XYZ file of C-alpha atoms in Angstrom:
693
model
C -16.241 48.405 -33.796
C -14.038 45.730 -31.648
C -15.238 44.424 -28.446
C -11.558 44.819 -26.115
C -13.389 44.540 -23.366
C -14.640 40.803 -23.618
C -12.896 37.632 -21.662
C -10.302 36.216 -24.373
C -11.471 32.654 -25.814
C -10.645 29.215 -24.096
C -8.032 28.362 -26.887
C -5.973 31.486 -25.033
C -5.423 29.288 -22.096
C -2.465 28.571 -21.534
C -0.581 25.011 -21.410
C -0.470 23.828 -17.810
C -2.812 26.055 -16.948
C -6.642 23.757 -18.006
C -7.672 23.384 -15.176
C -9.205 27.747 -15.755
C -11.402 25.639 -17.493
C -12.982 24.304 -13.940
C -12.222 26.998 -12.183
C -11.715 30.324 -13.823
C -11.514 32.235 -10.196
C -8.103 30.897 -10.415
C -7.337 32.737 -13.123
C -5.077 35.153 -11.064
C -2.671 32.541 -10.644
C -2.437 31.066 -14.408
C 1.064 31.331 -14.127
C 1.878 29.719 -11.151
C -0.347 27.129 -11.972
C 2.008 26.772 -14.926
C 5.201 27.181 -14.182
C 4.311 24.762 -11.522
C 3.662 22.390 -14.946
C 6.559 23.687 -16.847
C 8.813 22.882 -13.856
C 7.277 18.813 -13.995
C 6.840 19.175 -17.200
C 11.329 19.912 -17.420
C 11.841 16.886 -14.733
C 10.266 14.590 -16.717
C 11.799 15.710 -20.236
C 15.244 15.418 -17.907
C 14.836 11.584 -16.705
C 13.562 10.742 -20.224
C 16.989 11.876 -21.911
C 19.780 10.740 -18.794
C 17.056 8.108 -17.058
C 15.262 6.535 -20.053
C 12.389 8.234 -18.500
C 10.798 8.661 -14.935
C 9.378 5.032 -14.918
C 12.975 3.531 -15.626
C 14.331 6.294 -12.774
C 11.839 4.418 -10.592
C 13.429 1.878 -10.881
C 16.459 2.893 -8.311
C 15.858 -0.609 -5.851
C 16.996 -2.722 -8.742
C 20.212 -0.898 -8.426
C 20.362 0.002 -4.832
C 20.666 -1.988 -2.365
C 21.158 -5.785 -2.151
C 21.653 -7.299 -5.646
C 21.920 -11.407 -6.070
C 23.066 -12.353 -9.710
C 22.175 -16.079 -11.429
C 25.422 -17.470 -10.908
C 25.145 -16.397 -7.010
C 27.638 -13.063 -6.545
C 25.738 -10.619 -4.616
C 26.281 -6.566 -5.764
C 25.475 -4.059 -2.961
C 25.200 -0.459 -4.173
C 24.486 2.726 -1.473
C 24.288 6.765 -2.371
C 26.448 8.010 0.751
C 28.479 11.212 -1.101
C 29.960 12.421 1.895
C 31.991 9.829 3.294
C 35.344 8.722 2.260
C 35.265 4.971 3.132
C 32.997 2.246 2.965
C 32.579 -0.725 4.207
C 30.397 -4.102 4.259
C 30.385 -6.107 7.376
C 27.893 -8.594 9.518
C 27.568 -11.732 10.637
C 28.783 -13.661 6.933
C 32.456 -11.722 7.903
C 32.135 -12.527 11.893
C 32.344 -8.339 11.855
C 35.199 -7.565 10.441
C 35.293 -4.515 9.937
C 38.086 -3.982 7.547
C 37.724 -6.887 5.112
C 35.439 -5.963 2.495
C 35.944 -2.507 1.077
C 33.240 -0.453 -1.954
C 34.519 1.996 -4.092
C 33.437 5.200 -5.372
C 31.731 6.445 -7.770
C 30.955 10.195 -9.042
C 28.536 10.974 -8.033
C 29.005 9.509 -4.476
C 27.555 5.917 -5.547
C 29.679 3.333 -3.227
C 30.032 -0.115 -4.523
C 30.905 -3.707 -4.025
C 30.617 -6.898 -5.504
C 30.753 -10.015 -3.161
C 31.856 -13.290 -5.257
C 29.868 -16.649 -4.178
C 31.761 -19.552 -3.934
C 30.154 -22.903 -6.031
C 27.243 -20.347 -6.429
C 26.018 -20.252 -3.888
C 26.027 -16.399 -2.241
C 28.645 -14.988 0.977
C 25.772 -13.460 3.296
C 23.706 -16.594 4.842
C 19.725 -15.012 4.250
C 18.274 -14.218 7.547
C 21.934 -12.671 8.703
C 22.663 -9.208 9.973
C 24.319 -6.729 8.424
C 25.942 -3.115 8.264
C 27.480 -0.720 6.579
C 30.665 1.189 7.942
C 31.203 4.521 6.392
C 34.522 6.493 7.249
C 33.718 10.914 7.405
C 35.730 13.850 6.480
C 37.137 13.893 9.495
C 38.324 10.726 10.168
C 34.937 9.082 12.119
C 33.386 5.971 11.384
C 29.973 5.863 11.943
C 27.712 2.285 11.250
C 24.317 2.649 8.923
C 21.881 0.246 8.055
C 21.736 0.597 4.031
C 19.172 2.557 3.171
C 17.902 0.871 1.137
C 16.912 -2.421 2.947
C 14.271 -4.483 2.315
C 14.436 -5.994 6.121
C 14.782 -5.181 9.204
C 14.625 -6.634 12.738
C 14.171 -5.158 16.141
C 14.724 -7.380 19.592
C 13.653 -5.515 22.093
C 14.987 -7.325 24.678
C 18.117 -6.178 24.025
C 18.345 -2.830 21.966
C 15.716 -0.654 20.218
C 18.038 0.040 17.599
C 16.663 -2.133 14.042
C 19.211 -4.724 12.661
C 19.568 -5.018 9.422
C 18.455 -8.455 7.290
C 20.140 -9.671 4.130
C 16.773 -11.217 2.776
C 17.301 -13.858 0.193
C 14.591 -16.956 0.567
C 15.170 -19.450 -1.111
C 12.262 -19.756 -2.579
C 10.633 -16.266 -3.888
C 6.946 -16.133 -3.512
C 4.391 -17.610 -5.779
C 1.821 -14.999 -6.798
C -0.982 -17.302 -6.454
C -3.903 -14.802 -8.005
C -1.824 -12.318 -10.821
C -5.222 -13.317 -13.056
C -7.058 -10.985 -11.225
C -6.002 -7.974 -13.063
C -5.191 -4.262 -11.440
C -8.058 -3.023 -13.817
C -10.976 -5.433 -12.876
C -10.422 -5.161 -8.935
C -10.229 -1.213 -9.806
C -13.054 0.128 -7.756
C -15.866 2.040 -9.701
C -16.925 3.100 -5.961
C -14.314 2.954 -3.509
C -14.547 1.290 0.249
C -11.944 2.120 1.814
C -11.190 0.089 5.362
C -8.460 0.933 6.482
C -6.431 -0.714 9.070
C -4.062 -1.709 11.042
C -2.869 -5.117 11.679
C -0.780 -4.891 14.427
C -4.015 -3.870 16.183
C -6.189 -6.908 14.464
C -6.377 -9.034 17.272
C -8.496 -9.395 20.327
C -5.437 -10.761 22.163
C -3.037 -9.522 24.477
C 0.194 -9.234 21.783
C 0.816 -7.486 18.214
C -1.520 -9.455 15.545
C 0.403 -11.293 12.356
C 0.153 -10.704 8.870
C -1.086 -13.747 8.532
C -3.569 -13.358 11.490
C -5.132 -10.451 9.521
C -4.965 -12.999 6.535
C -7.565 -15.517 8.417
C -9.185 -14.076 10.460
C -10.329 -10.283 8.906
C -10.173 -10.354 5.823
C -13.172 -12.479 5.463
C -15.198 -9.917 7.233
C -14.099 -7.022 5.770
C -15.108 -9.034 2.255
C -17.716 -9.579 4.465
C -19.003 -6.047 5.298
C -18.549 -5.383 1.461
C -15.321 -3.022 1.443
C -13.691 -3.377 -2.017
C -10.561 -1.412 -0.752
C -7.793 -1.932 2.075
C -5.740 0.298 3.283
C -2.904 -1.094 5.673
C -1.138 1.774 8.514
C 1.595 1.664 9.741
C 3.644 -1.117 7.544
C 6.873 0.510 6.645
C 9.290 -0.161 8.898
C 8.748 2.772 11.838
C 11.233 2.782 15.134
C 8.373 3.421 17.971
C 5.197 1.339 17.642
C 3.001 3.628 19.007
C 3.682 6.203 16.198
C 0.821 4.749 14.474
C 3.616 4.017 12.147
C 4.234 7.382 11.050
C 8.462 7.373 11.682
C 9.627 5.511 9.557
C 12.645 4.412 9.890
C 13.477 2.249 6.992
C 11.900 3.285 3.782
C 11.573 -0.321 1.910
C 12.024 -2.630 4.871
C 7.779 -3.461 6.108
C 7.519 -4.246 9.501
C 8.663 -7.285 10.697
C 6.519 -6.822 13.818
C 4.153 -8.829 11.990
C 5.677 -11.529 10.616
C 7.500 -12.176 7.093
C 7.221 -10.104 3.916
C 6.079 -13.090 2.448
C 3.966 -13.498 5.420
C 2.659 -9.891 3.483
C 2.385 -11.341 -0.016
C 0.160 -13.735 1.006
C -2.225 -11.324 3.212
C -2.102 -9.066 -0.345
C -2.774 -12.026 -2.797
C -5.665 -13.564 -0.738
C -7.465 -9.706 -0.829
C -6.534 -9.517 -5.269
C -8.402 -12.911 -4.617
C -11.715 -11.579 -3.482
C -11.671 -9.153 -5.872
C -10.335 -6.434 -2.819
C -7.587 -3.993 -4.092
C -5.267 -3.347 -1.030
C -3.249 0.286 -0.527
C -0.137 1.587 1.783
C -0.625 4.070 3.358
C 2.706 5.686 2.557
C 5.256 8.023 4.852
C 6.908 10.621 2.438
C 5.927 14.079 4.273
C 8.467 13.236 6.843
C 10.969 10.314 8.163
C 12.446 9.651 12.339
C 14.915 11.525 13.258
C 16.864 8.254 13.830
C 20.549 8.205 12.953
C 21.326 4.699 14.051
C 19.060 2.831 12.456
C 17.035 5.493 10.461
C 18.364 8.006 7.170
C 19.060 10.905 9.392
C 23.010 12.026 9.685
C 23.326 8.998 6.943
C 26.495 9.955 5.522
C 27.532 12.116 8.700
C 25.575 15.465 6.591
C 22.063 16.647 8.107
C 21.590 17.185 4.793
C 22.102 14.663 2.560
C 18.423 13.292 2.067
C 17.188 16.398 4.488
C 17.428 19.925 4.266
C 19.745 21.341 6.323
C 19.406 23.379 9.456
C 15.934 24.014 10.822
C 14.302 24.312 7.542
C 15.031 19.907 7.823
C 13.525 19.224 11.294
C 9.490 19.391 11.928
C 8.826 21.587 14.964
C 5.433 19.102 15.965
C 6.599 15.436 14.791
C 10.418 15.312 15.779
C 11.174 14.567 12.598
C 13.264 15.319 9.715
C 12.012 16.583 6.300
C 12.959 15.321 2.869
C 14.724 18.162 0.187
C 12.027 16.992 -3.119
C 13.936 18.871 -4.560
C 17.278 16.563 -4.360
C 18.115 14.819 -7.514
C 19.249 11.043 -5.312
C 15.662 12.260 -2.485
C 13.338 12.137 -6.062
C 15.308 8.977 -7.034
C 14.874 7.844 -3.714
C 11.592 8.447 -2.529
C 10.156 7.570 -6.613
C 11.155 4.321 -6.454
C 10.054 3.574 -3.577
C 6.123 4.217 -4.086
C 7.447 1.935 -7.865
C 9.126 -0.758 -5.328
C 5.628 -1.080 -3.002
C 3.669 -1.842 -6.539
C 6.175 -4.173 -7.670
C 6.967 -6.295 -4.982
C 4.005 -6.623 -3.721
C 1.664 -5.864 -5.842
C -0.155 -2.924 -3.383
C -2.485 -0.984 -5.357
C -1.784 2.249 -4.762
C -0.984 5.076 -1.767
C -2.588 6.820 0.558
C 0.186 9.960 0.754
C 0.312 10.731 4.269
C 0.923 14.336 6.137
C 0.183 16.493 1.793
C -0.574 19.959 3.702
C 2.757 19.447 5.227
C 4.011 19.293 2.564
C 2.607 21.751 0.037
C 3.597 24.734 2.420
C 6.106 25.868 3.808
C 4.573 26.516 7.103
C 3.426 23.090 7.040
C 0.629 23.723 8.779
C 1.674 24.599 11.974
C -0.416 27.390 13.565
C -1.895 27.709 10.225
C -5.532 28.323 9.173
C -7.244 27.902 5.522
C -9.759 30.709 4.876
C -9.841 29.205 1.217
C -9.547 32.503 -0.272
C -6.829 31.623 -2.940
C -3.928 33.297 -2.003
C -3.249 30.965 0.134
C -2.899 27.850 -2.104
C 0.523 29.709 -4.407
C 3.701 32.628 -3.587
C 6.643 30.692 -3.166
C 6.418 32.059 0.069
C 3.296 30.216 1.239
C 4.036 26.307 -0.552
C 6.975 24.434 -1.220
C 7.754 24.825 -5.259
C 10.035 21.098 -4.598
C 7.487 19.147 -2.859
C 4.582 20.123 -4.725
C 6.842 18.921 -7.735
C 7.345 15.883 -6.514
C 3.672 14.425 -5.757
C 3.536 15.895 -9.507
C 5.768 13.573 -10.545
C 4.940 10.736 -8.189
C 1.105 10.426 -9.429
C 2.887 10.821 -13.191
C 4.805 8.152 -12.752
C 1.857 5.779 -10.536
C -0.584 6.249 -13.205
C 2.253 5.850 -16.106
C 2.736 3.291 -14.797
C -0.554 1.498 -14.449
C -3.624 4.710 -15.080
C -6.208 1.934 -12.314
C -3.220 2.556 -9.625
C -4.894 4.845 -6.433
C -2.947 7.482 -5.166
C -5.456 9.092 -2.362
C -4.284 12.809 -0.449
C -4.133 13.875 3.617
C -4.821 17.889 2.880
C -6.474 19.415 5.278
C -6.400 22.677 2.929
C -8.485 22.041 0.161
C -5.631 23.263 -2.219
C -7.383 23.588 -5.698
C -6.319 21.332 -8.333
C -4.824 18.652 -5.381
C -7.164 15.938 -7.958
C -6.700 17.603 -11.608
C -3.959 15.811 -13.924
C -1.362 16.660 -13.881
C -2.345 18.095 -17.622
C -4.658 20.657 -16.533
C -2.233 21.795 -13.763
C -3.253 19.786 -10.656
C -1.823 17.816 -9.025
C -2.039 14.117 -10.061
C -4.038 12.629 -6.887
C -7.309 10.741 -8.065
C -9.187 11.158 -4.150
C -9.023 14.119 -1.473
C -9.991 12.801 1.801
C -12.832 14.392 3.038
C -11.092 15.590 6.642
C -13.300 18.588 7.840
C -16.132 16.128 8.013
C -15.124 14.088 11.364
C -14.692 17.790 12.877
C -17.663 18.552 12.077
C -19.338 15.403 13.643
C -17.568 15.709 17.048
C -18.056 19.323 16.832
C -21.683 18.858 16.925
C -21.916 15.694 19.186
C -19.848 17.576 21.948
C -21.202 20.708 21.260
C -24.439 21.123 20.217
C -27.605 19.778 21.555
C -29.904 17.906 19.211
C -32.671 20.088 18.573
C -29.883 22.846 17.824
C -28.317 20.599 15.112
C -28.307 22.893 12.061
C -29.174 21.093 9.209
C -28.146 23.631 6.259
C -24.712 23.226 8.018
C -24.373 19.979 8.062
C -25.365 19.710 4.306
C -23.114 21.749 3.550
C -20.431 20.810 5.249
C -20.773 17.210 3.137
C -21.369 18.590 -0.200
C -18.544 21.527 0.638
C -15.761 20.443 -1.675
C -14.265 21.083 -5.443
C -15.321 20.496 -8.729
C -14.276 17.989 -10.717
C -11.915 16.556 -8.147
C -13.258 13.421 -6.663
C -13.073 13.360 -1.930
C -12.992 10.442 -0.038
C -15.503 11.187 2.666
C -15.687 9.474 6.377
C -17.819 9.719 9.582
C -14.418 9.226 12.496
C -10.699 9.534 11.692
C -8.600 6.559 13.293
C -7.099 9.529 15.085
C -10.318 10.541 16.971
C -9.820 6.329 17.872
C -7.134 7.589 20.110
C -6.793 7.664 23.578
C -7.351 11.240 24.490
C -10.230 10.909 22.118
C -13.550 9.619 21.119
C -14.765 7.855 18.728
C -18.892 8.193 17.197
C -19.804 5.386 19.313
C -18.227 6.577 22.352
C -19.460 10.658 22.081
C -22.927 8.609 21.901
C -23.002 6.589 24.214
C -19.761 6.529 26.416
C -20.185 4.301 30.488
C -23.322 3.292 28.991
C -21.695 1.349 26.276
C -20.509 -0.552 29.167
C -23.457 -1.919 31.208
C -26.448 -1.559 28.928
C -25.642 -2.981 24.745
C -27.147 -6.392 26.042
C -29.834 -7.325 25.069
C -30.418 -9.182 27.841
C -30.831 -5.402 29.030
C -32.984 -2.474 28.894
C -32.881 -0.367 25.889
C -31.257 2.749 27.736
C -32.379 7.011 25.653
C -28.339 7.199 25.390
C -28.243 3.425 23.757
C -31.224 4.411 21.598
C -30.191 7.695 19.923
C -26.742 6.127 19.714
C -27.541 3.536 17.531
C -29.947 5.381 15.699
C -27.455 8.596 15.368
C -24.419 5.938 14.549
C -26.450 4.823 11.732
C -27.679 8.173 10.292
C -24.286 9.100 10.436
C -22.604 7.327 8.157
C -24.881 6.597 6.150
C -25.771 10.555 5.022
C -21.434 10.866 4.908
C -21.222 8.143 2.867
C -23.670 8.910 0.338
C -23.483 13.079 0.588
C -19.879 13.117 1.709
C -18.214 12.201 -1.032
C -16.683 9.993 -4.185
C -15.305 7.645 -2.526
C -15.996 6.294 1.295
C -13.377 5.170 4.942
C -14.036 3.426 7.984
C -11.813 2.623 10.161
C -11.316 -0.865 11.188
C -13.738 -1.835 14.357
C -15.338 1.716 14.231
C -18.466 0.312 12.139
C -19.373 -2.126 15.365
C -18.608 1.109 17.258
C -15.793 -0.536 18.497
C -16.025 -0.416 22.849
C -12.929 1.062 23.724
C -10.283 3.747 22.412
C -6.964 2.611 21.004
C -3.354 3.418 22.834
C -0.897 1.187 22.261
C 1.756 -0.342 25.410
C 4.015 2.456 26.091
C 5.381 3.684 29.860
C 2.672 5.578 30.915
C 0.159 2.677 30.116
C 2.552 -0.076 31.958
C 3.054 -1.065 27.948
C -0.031 -2.956 28.056
C -1.525 -4.168 25.121
C -5.139 -4.226 26.449
C -6.477 -0.857 24.645
C -4.058 -1.435 22.015
C -6.669 -4.554 20.103
C -9.772 -4.444 18.436
C -12.335 -5.980 20.218
C -14.559 -8.719 18.277
C -15.521 -10.586 20.729
C -18.177 -8.036 21.500
C -19.149 -8.700 17.909
C -19.408 -12.293 17.849
C -21.048 -11.936 21.103
C -24.647 -12.321 19.674
C -26.462 -11.004 23.228
C -24.944 -8.060 22.373
C -25.818 -4.835 20.322
C -22.729 -4.146 18.251
C -24.187 -6.077 15.972
C -27.011 -4.157 15.321
C -24.156 -1.622 14.152
C -22.437 -3.884 11.906
C -25.006 -5.861 10.130
C -26.425 -1.687 9.174
C -22.571 -1.172 7.900
C -22.597 -4.620 5.766
C -25.979 -3.243 4.523
C -25.148 0.391 3.897
C -21.833 -1.541 1.776
C -24.249 -3.723 -0.548
C -26.690 -1.567 -1.178
C -23.965 1.183 -2.463
C -23.012 -1.498 -4.407
C -26.081 -2.539 -6.204
C -27.208 1.321 -7.083
C -23.083 3.002 -6.932
C -24.300 6.241 -5.991
C -20.230 7.022 -4.919
C -19.922 6.525 -8.556
C -22.444 8.944 -9.531
C -23.049 12.444 -10.357
C -23.205 14.856 -6.731
C -26.223 14.228 -5.113
C -29.206 17.086 -5.847
C -30.786 18.232 -1.952
C -34.156 19.077 -2.441
C -34.630 19.849 2.144
C -33.022 21.079 4.287
C -35.980 21.783 6.963
C -34.356 22.636 10.409
C -38.153 22.433 12.037
C -39.019 19.196 10.918
C -34.658 18.576 10.770
C -34.789 16.646 7.158
C -32.892 16.372 5.069
C -34.172 15.062 1.697
C -31.688 14.328 -1.571
C -31.411 12.183 -4.828
C -28.328 10.745 -6.394
C -28.155 7.760 -8.282
C -31.954 7.641 -8.814
C -32.461 7.119 -5.186
C -34.453 8.715 -2.715
C -32.945 9.583 0.608
C -34.894 10.747 3.383
C -33.491 11.524 6.252
C -35.017 12.079 9.941
C -32.936 13.568 12.103
C -35.678 15.316 14.911
C -34.867 14.059 18.173
C -38.524 13.331 19.103
C -40.735 13.665 16.243
C -42.242 11.163 13.846
C -44.151 11.883 10.573
C -46.745 10.384 8.724
C -47.302 11.618 5.099
C -44.714 13.359 4.760
C -44.349 15.431 1.959
C -40.594 14.748 -0.597
C -39.654 15.606 -3.869
C -38.595 13.354 -6.878
C -37.479 13.917 -10.007
C -38.226 10.585 -11.488
C -41.951 10.012 -11.829
C -42.737 6.055 -10.946
C -42.992 3.177 -8.294
C -40.748 3.236 -5.053
C -39.526 0.571 -2.869
C -37.556 1.105 0.767
C -34.365 -0.399 -0.091
C -32.454 0.406 3.257
C -34.533 1.481 6.238
C -32.037 1.708 9.510
C -34.759 0.919 11.747
C -35.150 -2.249 11.099
C -34.830 -4.319 13.777
C -32.155 -6.283 12.503
C -30.196 -3.081 12.730
C -31.352 -2.803 16.108
C -33.777 -0.375 15.026
C -38.398 -0.580 16.310
C -39.265 -1.560 12.748
C -42.183 0.603 12.678
C -42.283 0.916 8.955
C -43.698 -2.396 7.086
C -41.911 -2.397 3.881
C -45.160 -5.300 2.380
C -47.477 -2.090 2.867
C -45.074 0.107 2.134
C -45.551 1.210 -1.716
C -44.697 4.995 -2.531
C -46.942 6.198 -5.647
C -45.687 9.839 -6.932
C -47.692 12.477 -7.973
C -47.535 14.883 -10.489
C -47.147 17.890 -8.945
C -43.872 19.962 -8.374
C -42.465 19.948 -4.931
C -38.770 21.150 -3.178
C -37.772 21.974 -6.627
C -38.229 18.584 -7.939
C -41.483 16.970 -11.108
C -43.082 15.544 -8.905
C -44.121 14.498 -5.029
C -43.580 11.708 -2.699
C -45.863 11.285 1.253
C -43.456 8.884 3.445
C -43.957 7.548 7.634
C -40.777 9.079 8.754
C -39.832 7.991 12.047
C -38.021 9.916 14.461
C -34.012 9.779 14.183
C -34.321 7.330 10.922
C -32.766 7.257 7.534
C -34.509 5.301 4.162
C -33.758 5.134 0.996
C -36.374 4.705 -1.775
C -35.356 3.085 -5.252
C -37.201 3.086 -8.332
C -39.226 -0.167 -8.999
C -38.232 -1.297 -12.474
């Protein structure tokens, strides 16, 4: 008799639900996965039929906005379906509103061709321009072109941006195109998150050129192979950290020209460093005069109309991802930064807000799979946009990197579309920084739970790559504290000199700063991220100029001077961070399979694990050192120390003699491993051992 109760064979898993082979517990939501996949497939087929494919569809910047033809004529196109009249005006015609009338097609797209004079474009380079629209009620409104690539702000006159016609006589000449994206694609992504404006030690906004000259060499020396640039897309308010975008195709003029940014990226590529853009497609600034809001007089052109189109916590507008032209705008925005600026990928901001109808507001996530599916919970159109964005980017170049900032843990976020996933390469491990801060704020060192620490560091979805990080950029902001500040607080001002006594607080702070970062790096994911300055324990918070602080730049900068002063102990943390990156580069634990944790000892406060053929040994006990401590290891042989957090050059006490420290395995099973070695492991010290060839 045939057994009809057995589970269905693999080949009966429907198309678009291949993720079930990775996670069978998703089976109750099989049809949700199939529906999601089919929606994206339908869009891809539609764009193939109507636009020549999604890759071509993502080149909207070649059609919309301003374009100078070979004969000097200027063609300008703008989508504004609600407008009944449109004119282009600016410095070039003495701001005559009625001189250059545009024509409208059946799709709501306005266009005009401005003839050249003897091959010279009518609009001079670097001059101001606007579009004025007449609305159905007879009112006229002035707007900045939505696809404009350059806007500037003169705060002495007004906070409102001006649109600039940018047509430099000499186009940027890329010098290091020979270094291909595939060549600089990191197998182990070590990401340095940076903000150009705060990268100076001076009391002002830093520039692209200064970042290239001063900060880029620091990043390269440390051993990071990816830079993630924040606050590049033009944003109305400097203190928004770049998350209130007004002009999506314009890079911030606060830091210099578009060519200056291209030079920065070009020089990074020369060093073999990939550059990611922190892209904000989760929402848009609500500004009307210099943003997308109410562009054609309606609140529903680019965004959802009414309350659905407003984010109550961010005070910003929410895109309607189901609209054809909105998809063109956003997908083209991604492609533009790849083609025009040679970015190597994106960190997508605010993905949790996009994925869910509740935007994560007042909602926690228990991990129950029902929270991730259903029309009531999820925004199907936003998920479809993210699938299409990842599909388009990876079809364009499989070496493009995409990272999702999502706190919810949605299954399949980093699984390819073909298997029913959203298609990101990595997700941020946002719970890890929260864990470290909670421990430092609320738990005595003696009570740290090794099991909980290991669980949080290893609690990630199978076959979905994760970016681990010990602290976030938000923790650097005023009102919160970095790890270094939580650890050392006011003594950072008085006891970081090597000429002063090493106090217990500073000694503990330096030791734990290193251990927290190393265990996060080695155990927490398949990539690692650090925010600018945190690698050396930057001594103060980040507070952008604002009315509440008298518009001061005092805290809106990175104090590299404390790092460069060799009489201060910050150099030790920086040196350890560099050693950590370079050790990973040599052995490649981030690109290896997840670690095997053999020991989580609560009494001894010990954590031991193996990854990439290395043996990691952490003693987090505040007072106890251990001689001849037995740890398990799978592969027999002789081991040596390749990283020791207690070295003097890392601000340690050099309690371990590396010359005399040779470790030979004993063929006796220990902690689930076939062999053991015995080590001397001092209090608050981490050792990394490698097998001798």
